Amino acid sequence: MNSKKIGVLGGGQLGRMLVEAASRLNISVTILDSPVNSPAKQIQATSTHVHGDFKDPLKIQELAQNVDVLTIEIEHVDVEILEKLFSKKSVEIHPHPYTIRIIQDKFLQKTHLSQNEIPVVDFIDIPDKESLNIAIEKFSYPIMLKSKLLAYDGRGNYVINSEDEITDALKTLGNFKIPLYVERWTPFVKELAVMVIRSVDGVIKSYPVVETVHKENICHLVIVPAQVDGVILRCAKEIAEKAIQTLKGAGIFGVEMFLMKNGQIYINEIAPRPHNSGHYTIEACETSQYENHIRSILNMPIGSTSLKVPAAAMINVLGKSEDIHETLGPCVEALTTPGATIHLYGKKECRKGRKMGHITVVADSISQLYKRINPILNIDDENDTSTTSSKNIQPLVGIIMGSDSDLPTMKACAEVLKSFDVPFELSIVSAHRTPMRMVEYAKTAHVRGLKAIIAGAGGAAHLPGMVAALTPLLVIGVPVKGKSLDGVDSLYSIVQMPRGVPVATVAINNSTNAGLLAVRHLGAFMPSYLQKMQEFTERQESEVLAKVDKLDQVGWENY
Amino acid sequence: MNSKKIGVLGGGQLGRMLVEAASRLNISVTILDSPVNSPAKQIQATSTHVHGDFKDPLKIQELAQNVDVLTIEIEHVDVEILEKLFSKKSVEIHPHPYTIRIIQDKFLQKTHLSQNEIPVVDFIDIPDKESLNIAIEKFSYPIMLKSKLLAYDGRGNYVINSEDEITDALKTLGNFKIPLYVERWTPFVKELAVMVIRSVDGVIKSYPVVETVHKENICHLVIVPAQVDGVILRCAKEIAEKAIQTLKGAGIFGVEMFLMKNGQIYINEIAPRPHNSGHYTIEACETSQYENHIRSILNMPIGSTSLKVPAAAMINVLGKSEDIHETLGPCVEALTTPGATIHLYGKKECRKGRKMGHITVVADSISQLYKRINPILNIDDENDTSTTSSKNIQPLVGIIMGSDSDLPTMKACAEVLKSFDVPFELSIVSAHRTPMRMVEYAKTAHVRGLKAIIAGAGGAAHLPGMVAALTPLLVIGVPVKGKSLDGVDSLYSIVQMPRGVPVATVAINNSTNAGLLAVRHLGAFMPSYLQKMQEFTERQESEVLAKVDKLDQVGWENY
């Protein structure tokens, strides 16, 4: 496919998964890392790897001599030698060394982003104790003190809550031996992340927006698609792509973001390489982040970044202690979980907090996804609530009605969806009194992730038909019986739609059937709902048959 | 996960993909094969592999001494030594050596299956020329003369069409040096295959039924799900599972079958190992055939065998000549095909017909799948028609009507589905005149792969409601206007369904909207249809806007 040889600085799990992707394309990869048996080297037997530190300029040079393209799986490498090699043009380097330099230094990174009008939280340089006091005065407690360099997975961060903690904070972060800066405290409601791929000629493509849950500053759980409004999804995607547009060189980038209560999104940090929040792409997307990194740095066509399953999760397998068996608890559970794939990284020593592997789970819906991952997460820590805090599932069905007077009729529909475990939303949208709200609701419904809309209305009952005219989704209409004409007015207004704009109409006042129709709609593609619908009809049948028995036993006079 | 060491006899592409699956579970695999750099050895650097022939008893013994479980990726191994090792209990062997012995000898295999009442085509032992004449008399021309041993990918087969060819046939197959037998000629309409997994304690689980297309006796294309009726799918699955139940030992088995015109299914042959027709499971199923083979032989829980995508294809990358670049044509096309994943096996020498790699393509529907694979197949051979011969796509929507007098009304619905490229079927099913046909149709609809039923009826119009009572699928009802009551009779009969059994009703005679409703239904889960529906509504809008322009230009008097 491509005869260029790739050299990777770093041979951990990210390198390992890069090798996996490269092997399938028969692309040669050589690893630079100290352990002879590092995760990436274990699965690549055809290269003579370089054994040494990825910060060692001589070793980097040695690697460069044997390959055509250099890339990284960790950003804490020696940039100076990369810059030298780059200027000599003796080897291609992706991403560009200057990009790595910017990202290595978190203060430089934030400055770069903010100069390019990418939203980041407020930050101030802290060259000395004096400037720390100024920052505290400006931002007030708590503030986040950070090392500019070598900070990851919570290392190099200190949250200062009061004056008492200043001394300890400075001591912990090395008393200015490593340069420091301060960030304004950011009480986010969710963390989002997007993997963005940049081609050699600067074309940008991104993966779906995910939500990430961190535990003790280490990524613990990733859910895709992120359970936030479609408008926020679009916004997060745009910010992430815009940020990567400002950087040089090809490759995959992980963009981590904070979502605030008011919908504001800030970039937290960028990784210039495959990222933990993109592991899920191996099983859940049409092309993995690893393969796309390989493709982009070799100037091959970028593969599709679309999801191929409706929902997926990634759970990190973090060392619980030095005991590997204790650590593998979630994996044992995953072996019996449908849709789960286990990735272990071949690390010889297990340590508390060390990333030993991960588990990807795919599912036909977010509801099924949570059913599948909950047992895996529970084994990890039964009393943990942080991992479920993000469990606000986005609705699959929207129930709307023209007026609150329709609610008694439409309640039955909500109850059906609840009993079938279908996530839904319910609101008032009036065609005649809130026409613009109706337009907004219908136009954005499919973008927000809805799969069907159930609309109830009475009398002139324009709501279902007007909504159907504004959405490509399936619209189910419920004619609500008014004071005159016995509901025939509503029925005709809903069912007699012109050619081109269909409404699936149910019986007058029969919102139960609207709910059941929505379940049948979902069931055609989500096997778990089809199964439930079959159980429901069997239950219905046996209920009637029980009445047959009773009638036979007690006779019609006594029934 | 499991500390047992696996040894694999054979190190080709199947071994390579076994190693890939084992690595992710950190399970040690040692390969026995002659080339130092065989495909499987290339991606496993932590084992000291055995370099030697997988038919060499001494080398097999050497491998056995270093591992806990022996398995195979090719059945043409030395069985005697496996039987000896098995009886000594020095190593576990999966599948059971006796299973390998049965399968190595195609005549023994067919005898075994037929004794176990598994359907196979008629066959006769041919120890000498005399018995060949008897066989020809019995079966008449053409007949299939086969080597009992070492026959695969068309090698060891000879189709004898007339007496003239007998001498050449016998010469080609070695003049009884390798024992021969004859099979009755089988003019199948399709070839099907099922991967079946057997646990150490004999529990059976199978993957979806696929259809395979062979070119010059080598598997060329695999489509899943097989585009045949659901009843045939179920039958193929049962036969395959029953066959594997008769064999001993754990592991994955590939069962190849012939489907005859009358629906009869025969087993053609069984492979006691991962199989070409199961490559697609890596990208398309919840657990791959390779991982499940590893799991089963290590007595770990068997993973889910469900599809995680609606449709998938596998295309073999076969050597076109000694020129690798010519051979890689389909891969170059696949690089720009959404949903395509390329697997190259790292084979150093390219030869005509050699399996150099494969491409898996996933899609949201069979229609989308064919759109995606056609360019890849065309590059392979533009004038080739054999690969598209299987392109009879199973319907997603069923259109039924109570009487042929409803056809003029229902035609519009068929035209909508045709224009949206939705595969559908159309038939007459009458609730009152063919009640049992209706029951059969509705009860099997979801099993046969339908996602919705559109039912048109007039007058008492019971069809849509009765069908809805018998299926868990979405049923769309079209009230057809009769001679009296202006269609109100049909409308009320269809829309006023009791609670519990919903019908999505459209306007009287408006079967266009029924078709559009079905497209919206599919579009919620198949992005390509959502896209088309949006384009349709935009087109509708611009058509009206064009009329606005015209009206403005010519004035209302001249319009």
PDB file of C-alpha atoms in Angstrom, chain A residues 215 220 320 326 329-330 333 373-389:
ATOM      1  CA  LYS A 215     -11.753   9.500  38.134  1.00  0.00           C
ATOM      2  CA  HIS A 220     -12.176   6.312  33.260  1.00  0.00           C
ATOM      3  CA  LYS A 320      -5.997  -1.342  41.314  1.00  0.00           C
ATOM      4  CA  GLU A 326      -7.703  -7.795  41.132  1.00  0.00           C
ATOM      5  CA  GLY A 329     -12.092  -7.871  37.479  1.00  0.00           C
ATOM      6  CA  PRO A 330     -13.868  -5.692  34.875  1.00  0.00           C
ATOM      7  CA  GLU A 333     -17.214  -9.381  33.613  1.00  0.00           C
ATOM      8  CA  ILE A 373     -21.567  -1.418  30.953  1.00  0.00           C
ATOM      9  CA  ASN A 374     -23.093  -1.117  34.413  1.00  0.00           C
ATOM     10  CA  PRO A 375     -22.010  -4.579  35.599  1.00  0.00           C
ATOM     11  CA  ILE A 376     -18.491  -3.926  34.265  1.00  0.00           C
ATOM     12  CA  LEU A 377     -18.323  -0.581  36.080  1.00  0.00           C
ATOM     13  CA  ASN A 378     -19.781  -1.973  39.305  1.00  0.00           C
ATOM     14  CA  ILE A 379     -17.139  -4.619  39.630  1.00  0.00           C
ATOM     15  CA  ASP A 380     -14.594  -1.872  39.309  1.00  0.00           C
ATOM     16  CA  ASP A 381     -16.034   0.014  42.267  1.00  0.00           C
ATOM     17  CA  GLU A 382     -19.462  -0.777  43.595  1.00  0.00           C
ATOM     18  CA  ASN A 383     -19.879   2.382  45.655  1.00  0.00           C
ATOM     19  CA  ASP A 384     -18.785   4.677  42.900  1.00  0.00           C
ATOM     20  CA  THR A 385     -21.360   7.204  41.790  1.00  0.00           C
ATOM     21  CA  SER A 386     -19.116   9.468  39.736  1.00  0.00           C
ATOM     22  CA  THR A 387     -19.234   7.163  36.772  1.00  0.00           C
ATOM     23  CA  THR A 388     -23.006   7.251  36.557  1.00  0.00           C
ATOM     24  CA  SER A 389     -23.303  10.993  37.063  1.00  0.00           C
TER      25      SER A 389
END
